[in-house]
PDB file of C-alpha atoms in Angstrom:
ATOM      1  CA  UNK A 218      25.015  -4.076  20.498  1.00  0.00           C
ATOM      2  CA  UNK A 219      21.489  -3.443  19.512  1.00  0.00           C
ATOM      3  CA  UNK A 220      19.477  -0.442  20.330  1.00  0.00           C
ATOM      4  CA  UNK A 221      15.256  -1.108  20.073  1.00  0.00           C
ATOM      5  CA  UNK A 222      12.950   1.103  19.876  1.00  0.00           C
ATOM      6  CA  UNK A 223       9.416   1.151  20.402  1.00  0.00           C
ATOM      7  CA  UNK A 224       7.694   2.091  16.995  1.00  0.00           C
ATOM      8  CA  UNK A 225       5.427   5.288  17.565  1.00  0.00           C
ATOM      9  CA  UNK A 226       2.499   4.793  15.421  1.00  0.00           C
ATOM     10  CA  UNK A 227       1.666   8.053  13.594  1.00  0.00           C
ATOM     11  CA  UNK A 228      -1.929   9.419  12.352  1.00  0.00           C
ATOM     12  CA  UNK A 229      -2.673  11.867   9.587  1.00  0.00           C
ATOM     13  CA  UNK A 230      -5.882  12.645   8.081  1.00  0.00           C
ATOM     14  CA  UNK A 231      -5.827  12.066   4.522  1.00  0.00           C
ATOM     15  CA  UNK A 232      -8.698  13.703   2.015  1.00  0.00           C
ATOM     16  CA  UNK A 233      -9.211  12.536  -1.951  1.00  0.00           C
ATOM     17  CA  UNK A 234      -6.552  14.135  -4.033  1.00  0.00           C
ATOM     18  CA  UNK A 235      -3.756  13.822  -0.764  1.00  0.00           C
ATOM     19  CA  UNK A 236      -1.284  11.283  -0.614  1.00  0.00           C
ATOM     20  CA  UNK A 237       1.550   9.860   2.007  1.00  0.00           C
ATOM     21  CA  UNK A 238       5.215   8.862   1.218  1.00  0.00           C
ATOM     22  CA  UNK A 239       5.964   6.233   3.438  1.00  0.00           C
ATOM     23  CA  UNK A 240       9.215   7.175   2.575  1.00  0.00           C
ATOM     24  CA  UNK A 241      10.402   6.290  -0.801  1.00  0.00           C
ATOM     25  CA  UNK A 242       8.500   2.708  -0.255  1.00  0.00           C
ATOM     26  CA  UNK A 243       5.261   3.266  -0.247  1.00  0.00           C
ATOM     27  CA  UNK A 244       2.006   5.774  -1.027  1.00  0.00           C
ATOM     28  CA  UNK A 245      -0.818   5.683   0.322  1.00  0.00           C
ATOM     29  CA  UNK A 246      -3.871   7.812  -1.326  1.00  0.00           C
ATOM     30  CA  UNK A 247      -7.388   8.395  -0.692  1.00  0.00           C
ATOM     31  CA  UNK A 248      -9.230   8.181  -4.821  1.00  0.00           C
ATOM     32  CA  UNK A 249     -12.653   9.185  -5.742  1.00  0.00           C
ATOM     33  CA  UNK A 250     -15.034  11.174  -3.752  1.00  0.00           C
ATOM     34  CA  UNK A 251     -14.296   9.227  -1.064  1.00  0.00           C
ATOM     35  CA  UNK A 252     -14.013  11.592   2.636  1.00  0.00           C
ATOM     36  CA  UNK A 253     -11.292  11.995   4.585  1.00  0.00           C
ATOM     37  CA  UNK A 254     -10.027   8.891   6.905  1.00  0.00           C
ATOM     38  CA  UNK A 255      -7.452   8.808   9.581  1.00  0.00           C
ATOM     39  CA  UNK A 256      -4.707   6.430   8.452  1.00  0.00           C
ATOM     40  CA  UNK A 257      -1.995   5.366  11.377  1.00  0.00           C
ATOM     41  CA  UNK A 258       1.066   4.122  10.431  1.00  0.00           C
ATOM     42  CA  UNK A 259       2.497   1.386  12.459  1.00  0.00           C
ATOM     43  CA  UNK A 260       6.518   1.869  10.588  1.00  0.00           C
ATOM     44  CA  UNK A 261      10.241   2.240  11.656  1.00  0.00           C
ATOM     45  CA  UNK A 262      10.516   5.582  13.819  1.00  0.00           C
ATOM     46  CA  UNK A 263      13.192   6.063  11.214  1.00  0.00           C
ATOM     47  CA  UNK A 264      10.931   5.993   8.097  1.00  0.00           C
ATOM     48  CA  UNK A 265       9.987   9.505   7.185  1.00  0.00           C
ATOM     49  CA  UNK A 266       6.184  10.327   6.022  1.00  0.00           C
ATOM     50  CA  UNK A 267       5.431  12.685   3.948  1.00  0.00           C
ATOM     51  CA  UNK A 268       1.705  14.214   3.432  1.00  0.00           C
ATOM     52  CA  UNK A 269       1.253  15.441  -0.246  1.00  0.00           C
ATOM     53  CA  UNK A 270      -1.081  16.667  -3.162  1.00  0.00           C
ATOM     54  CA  UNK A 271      -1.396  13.416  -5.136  1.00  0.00           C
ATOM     55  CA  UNK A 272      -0.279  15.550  -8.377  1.00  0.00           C
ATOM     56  CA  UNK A 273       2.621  16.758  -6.542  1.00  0.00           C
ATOM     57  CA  UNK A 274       3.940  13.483  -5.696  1.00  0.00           C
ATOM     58  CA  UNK A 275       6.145  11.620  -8.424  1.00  0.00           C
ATOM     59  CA  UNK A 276       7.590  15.122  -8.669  1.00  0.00           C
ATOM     60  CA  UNK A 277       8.327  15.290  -4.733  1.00  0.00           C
ATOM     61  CA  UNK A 278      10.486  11.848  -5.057  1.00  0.00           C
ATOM     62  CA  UNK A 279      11.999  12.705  -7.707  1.00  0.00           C
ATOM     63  CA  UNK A 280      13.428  16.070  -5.987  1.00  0.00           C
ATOM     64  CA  UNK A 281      13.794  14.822  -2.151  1.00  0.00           C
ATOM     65  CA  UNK A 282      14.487  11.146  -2.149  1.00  0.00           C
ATOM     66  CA  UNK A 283      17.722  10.062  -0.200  1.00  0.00           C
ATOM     67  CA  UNK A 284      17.177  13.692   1.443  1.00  0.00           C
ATOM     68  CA  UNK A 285      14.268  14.860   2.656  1.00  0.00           C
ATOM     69  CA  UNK A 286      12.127  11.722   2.057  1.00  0.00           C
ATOM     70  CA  UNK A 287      14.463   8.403   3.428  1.00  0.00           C
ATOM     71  CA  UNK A 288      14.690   5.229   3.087  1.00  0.00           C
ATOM     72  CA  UNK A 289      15.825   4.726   0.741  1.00  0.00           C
ATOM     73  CA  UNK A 290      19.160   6.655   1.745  1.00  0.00           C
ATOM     74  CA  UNK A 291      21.810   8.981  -0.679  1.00  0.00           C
ATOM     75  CA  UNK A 292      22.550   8.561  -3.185  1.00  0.00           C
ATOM     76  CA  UNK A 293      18.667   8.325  -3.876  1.00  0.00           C
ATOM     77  CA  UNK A 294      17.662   8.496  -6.831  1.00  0.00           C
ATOM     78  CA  UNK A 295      20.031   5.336  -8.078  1.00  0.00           C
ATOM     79  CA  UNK A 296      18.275   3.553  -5.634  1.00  0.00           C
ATOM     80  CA  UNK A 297      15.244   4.190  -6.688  1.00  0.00           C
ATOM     81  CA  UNK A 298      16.149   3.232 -10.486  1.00  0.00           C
ATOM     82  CA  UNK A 299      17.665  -0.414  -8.211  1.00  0.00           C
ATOM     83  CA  UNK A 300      13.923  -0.513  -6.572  1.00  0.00           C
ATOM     84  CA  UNK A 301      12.252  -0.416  -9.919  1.00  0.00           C
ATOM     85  CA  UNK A 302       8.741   0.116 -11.199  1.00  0.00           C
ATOM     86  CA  UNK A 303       5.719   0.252  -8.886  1.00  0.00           C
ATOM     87  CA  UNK A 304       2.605  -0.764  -9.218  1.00  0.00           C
ATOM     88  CA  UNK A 305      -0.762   0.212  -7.634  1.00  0.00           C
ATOM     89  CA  UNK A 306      -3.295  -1.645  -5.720  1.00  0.00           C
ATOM     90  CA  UNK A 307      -6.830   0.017  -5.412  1.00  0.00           C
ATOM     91  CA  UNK A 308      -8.868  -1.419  -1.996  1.00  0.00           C
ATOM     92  CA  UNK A 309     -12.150  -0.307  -0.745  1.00  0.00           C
ATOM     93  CA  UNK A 310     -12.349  -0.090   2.816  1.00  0.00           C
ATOM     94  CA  UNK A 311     -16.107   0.115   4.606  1.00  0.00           C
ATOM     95  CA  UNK A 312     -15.279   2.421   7.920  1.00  0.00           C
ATOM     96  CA  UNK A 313     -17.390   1.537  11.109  1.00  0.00           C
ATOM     97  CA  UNK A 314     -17.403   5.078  12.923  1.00  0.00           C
ATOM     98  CA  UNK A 315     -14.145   7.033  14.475  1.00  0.00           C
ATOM     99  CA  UNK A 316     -14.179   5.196  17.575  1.00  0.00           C
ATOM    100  CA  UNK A 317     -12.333   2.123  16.341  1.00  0.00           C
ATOM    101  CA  UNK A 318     -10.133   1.132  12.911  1.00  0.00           C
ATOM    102  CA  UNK A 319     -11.851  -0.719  10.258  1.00  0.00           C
ATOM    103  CA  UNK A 320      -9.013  -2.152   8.809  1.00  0.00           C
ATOM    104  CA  UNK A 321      -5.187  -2.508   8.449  1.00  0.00           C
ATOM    105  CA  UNK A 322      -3.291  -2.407   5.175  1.00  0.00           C
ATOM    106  CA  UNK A 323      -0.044  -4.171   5.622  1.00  0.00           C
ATOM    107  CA  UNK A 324       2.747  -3.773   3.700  1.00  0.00           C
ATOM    108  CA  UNK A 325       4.835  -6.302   3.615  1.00  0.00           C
ATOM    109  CA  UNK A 326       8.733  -5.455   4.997  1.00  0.00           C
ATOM    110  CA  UNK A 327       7.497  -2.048   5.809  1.00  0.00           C
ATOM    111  CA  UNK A 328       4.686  -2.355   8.484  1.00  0.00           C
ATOM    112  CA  UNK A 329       1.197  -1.712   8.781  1.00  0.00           C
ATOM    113  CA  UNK A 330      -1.577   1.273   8.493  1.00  0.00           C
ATOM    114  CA  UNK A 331      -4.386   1.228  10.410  1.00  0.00           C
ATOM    115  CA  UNK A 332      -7.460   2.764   8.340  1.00  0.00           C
ATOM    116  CA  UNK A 333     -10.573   4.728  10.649  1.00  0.00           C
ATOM    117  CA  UNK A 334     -13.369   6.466   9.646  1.00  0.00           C
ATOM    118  CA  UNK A 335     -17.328   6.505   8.731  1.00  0.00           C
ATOM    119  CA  UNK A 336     -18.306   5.584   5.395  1.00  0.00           C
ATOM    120  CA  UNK A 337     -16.536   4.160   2.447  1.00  0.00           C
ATOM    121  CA  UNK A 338     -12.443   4.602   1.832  1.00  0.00           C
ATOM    122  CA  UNK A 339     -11.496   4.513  -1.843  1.00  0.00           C
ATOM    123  CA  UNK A 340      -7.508   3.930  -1.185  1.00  0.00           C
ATOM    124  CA  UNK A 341      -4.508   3.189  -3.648  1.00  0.00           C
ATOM    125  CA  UNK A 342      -1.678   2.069  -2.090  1.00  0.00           C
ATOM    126  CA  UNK A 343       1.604   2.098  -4.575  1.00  0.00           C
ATOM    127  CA  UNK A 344       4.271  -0.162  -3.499  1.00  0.00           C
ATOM    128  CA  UNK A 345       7.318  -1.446  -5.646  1.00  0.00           C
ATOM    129  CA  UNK A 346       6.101  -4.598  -8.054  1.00  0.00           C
ATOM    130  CA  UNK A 347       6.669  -8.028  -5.794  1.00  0.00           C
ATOM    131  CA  UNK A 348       5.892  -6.225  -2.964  1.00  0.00           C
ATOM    132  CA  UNK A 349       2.975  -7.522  -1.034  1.00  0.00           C
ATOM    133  CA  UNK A 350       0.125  -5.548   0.527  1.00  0.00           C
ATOM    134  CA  UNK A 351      -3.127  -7.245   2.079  1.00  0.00           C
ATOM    135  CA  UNK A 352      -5.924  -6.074   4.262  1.00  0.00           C
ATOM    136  CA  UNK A 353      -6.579  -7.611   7.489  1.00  0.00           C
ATOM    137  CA  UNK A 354      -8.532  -6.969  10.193  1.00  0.00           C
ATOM    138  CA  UNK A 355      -7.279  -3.945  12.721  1.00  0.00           C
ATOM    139  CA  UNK A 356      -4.950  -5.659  14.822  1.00  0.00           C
ATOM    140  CA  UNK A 357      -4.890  -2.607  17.112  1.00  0.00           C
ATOM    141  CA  UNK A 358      -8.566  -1.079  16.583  1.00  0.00           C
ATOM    142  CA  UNK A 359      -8.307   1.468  19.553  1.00  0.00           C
ATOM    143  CA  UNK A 360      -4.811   2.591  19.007  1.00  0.00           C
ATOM    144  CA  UNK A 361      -5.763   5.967  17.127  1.00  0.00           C
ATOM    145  CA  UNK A 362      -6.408   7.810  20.274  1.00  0.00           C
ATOM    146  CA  UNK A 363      -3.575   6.719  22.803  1.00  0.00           C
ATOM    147  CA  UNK A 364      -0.839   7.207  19.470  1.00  0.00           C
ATOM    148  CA  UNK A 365      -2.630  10.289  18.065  1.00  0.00           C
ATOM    149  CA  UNK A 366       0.288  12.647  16.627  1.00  0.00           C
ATOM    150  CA  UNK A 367      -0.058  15.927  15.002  1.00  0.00           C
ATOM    151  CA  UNK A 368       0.421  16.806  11.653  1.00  0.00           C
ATOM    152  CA  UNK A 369       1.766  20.479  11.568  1.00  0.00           C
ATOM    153  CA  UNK A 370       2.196  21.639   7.889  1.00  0.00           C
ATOM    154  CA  UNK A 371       4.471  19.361   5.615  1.00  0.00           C
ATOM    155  CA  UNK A 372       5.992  17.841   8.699  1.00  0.00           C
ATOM    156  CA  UNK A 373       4.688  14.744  11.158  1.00  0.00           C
ATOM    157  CA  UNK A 374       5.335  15.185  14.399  1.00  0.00           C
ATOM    158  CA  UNK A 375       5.072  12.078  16.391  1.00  0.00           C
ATOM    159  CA  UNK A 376       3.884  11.809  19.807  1.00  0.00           C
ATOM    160  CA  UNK A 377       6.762  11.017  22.464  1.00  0.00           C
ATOM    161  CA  UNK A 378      10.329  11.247  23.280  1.00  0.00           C
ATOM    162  CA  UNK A 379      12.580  13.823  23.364  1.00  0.00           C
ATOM    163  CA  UNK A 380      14.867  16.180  20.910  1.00  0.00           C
ATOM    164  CA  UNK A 381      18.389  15.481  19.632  1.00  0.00           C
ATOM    165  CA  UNK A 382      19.358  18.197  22.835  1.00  0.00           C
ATOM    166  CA  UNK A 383      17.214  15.760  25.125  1.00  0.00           C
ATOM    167  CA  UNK A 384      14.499  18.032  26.152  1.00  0.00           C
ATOM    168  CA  UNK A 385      10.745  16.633  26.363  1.00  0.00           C
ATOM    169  CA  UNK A 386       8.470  17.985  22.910  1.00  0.00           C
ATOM    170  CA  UNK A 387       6.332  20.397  23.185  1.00  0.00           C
ATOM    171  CA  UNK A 388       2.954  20.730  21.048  1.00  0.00           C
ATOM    172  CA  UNK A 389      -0.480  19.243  19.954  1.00  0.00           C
ATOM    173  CA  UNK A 390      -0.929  15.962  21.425  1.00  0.00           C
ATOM    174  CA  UNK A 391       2.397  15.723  24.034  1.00  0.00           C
ATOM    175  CA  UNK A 392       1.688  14.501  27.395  1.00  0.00           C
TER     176      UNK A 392
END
């Protein structure tokens, strides 16, 4: 049978020069002198992000796809040679204050991300070539605050649930 899941919706605060890996999909980057924005991602729970230095990137996949940065899964970096080229699409994004999301950039197959924040967002999203991206407006404006998660370090944390041993998590932004 089929197990579903509710997708918890991440947020990280990304400056110019810092990057996410939406796994070995997708990057999204913040270009220019553009300030930091809160970007939630709306993926699979089983999609692993991955805050970065934009320099530090291509060498990051290289090293940790099919490990530490899935999909896709081992033996990675075949797959990634089977996913091909990607190409980048630059979008400027005019924020309307941190109570509410500007925009979404969707990305087709993978899910959304909700951009939020006060001024202008210079953002390149890299996706493999075909793949379609498009910005709409926020389908869930408010979301930021009630999916909030913390980003400790390298590692996202997301909001709910429990552990592999079943006990309740523990840190910034748990309930």
């Amino acid at each position: 049978f089929l197990i579903i899941r509710e997708v918890e919706p991440i947020t990280l605060r990304i400056a110019s020069g810092k990057c996410v890996q939406v796994g070995g999909l997708a990057r999204i980057e913040v270009i220019g002198d553009s300030k930091p924005f809160l970007f939630t991602f709306f993926v699979s729970n089983d999609i692993k992000l991955h805050p970065t230095d934009t320099s530090r990137a291509d060498e990051l996949i290289a090293k940790h796809v099919g490990g530490l940065i899935t999909p896709p899964l081992a033996p990675g970096p075949e797959r990634m040679e089977q996913i091909g080229e990607f190409e980048s699409h630059d979008i400027e994004i005019d924020g309307t204050g941190w109570k509410e999301a500007a925009a979404d950039i969707t990305l087709r197959g993978l899910g959304w991300v909700a951009v939020t924040g006060a001024g202008v967002a210079k953002v390149r999203v890299s996706v493999p070539k075909g793949i379609g991206i498009s910005v709409r407006p926020p389908l869930m404006p408010f979301d930021i605050w009630e999916a909030a998660a913390s980003h400790t370090g390298g590692k996202a944390v997301r909001k709910g649930g429990k552990t592999k041993s079943g006990k309740r998590r523990k840190g910034v932004g748990r309930r």
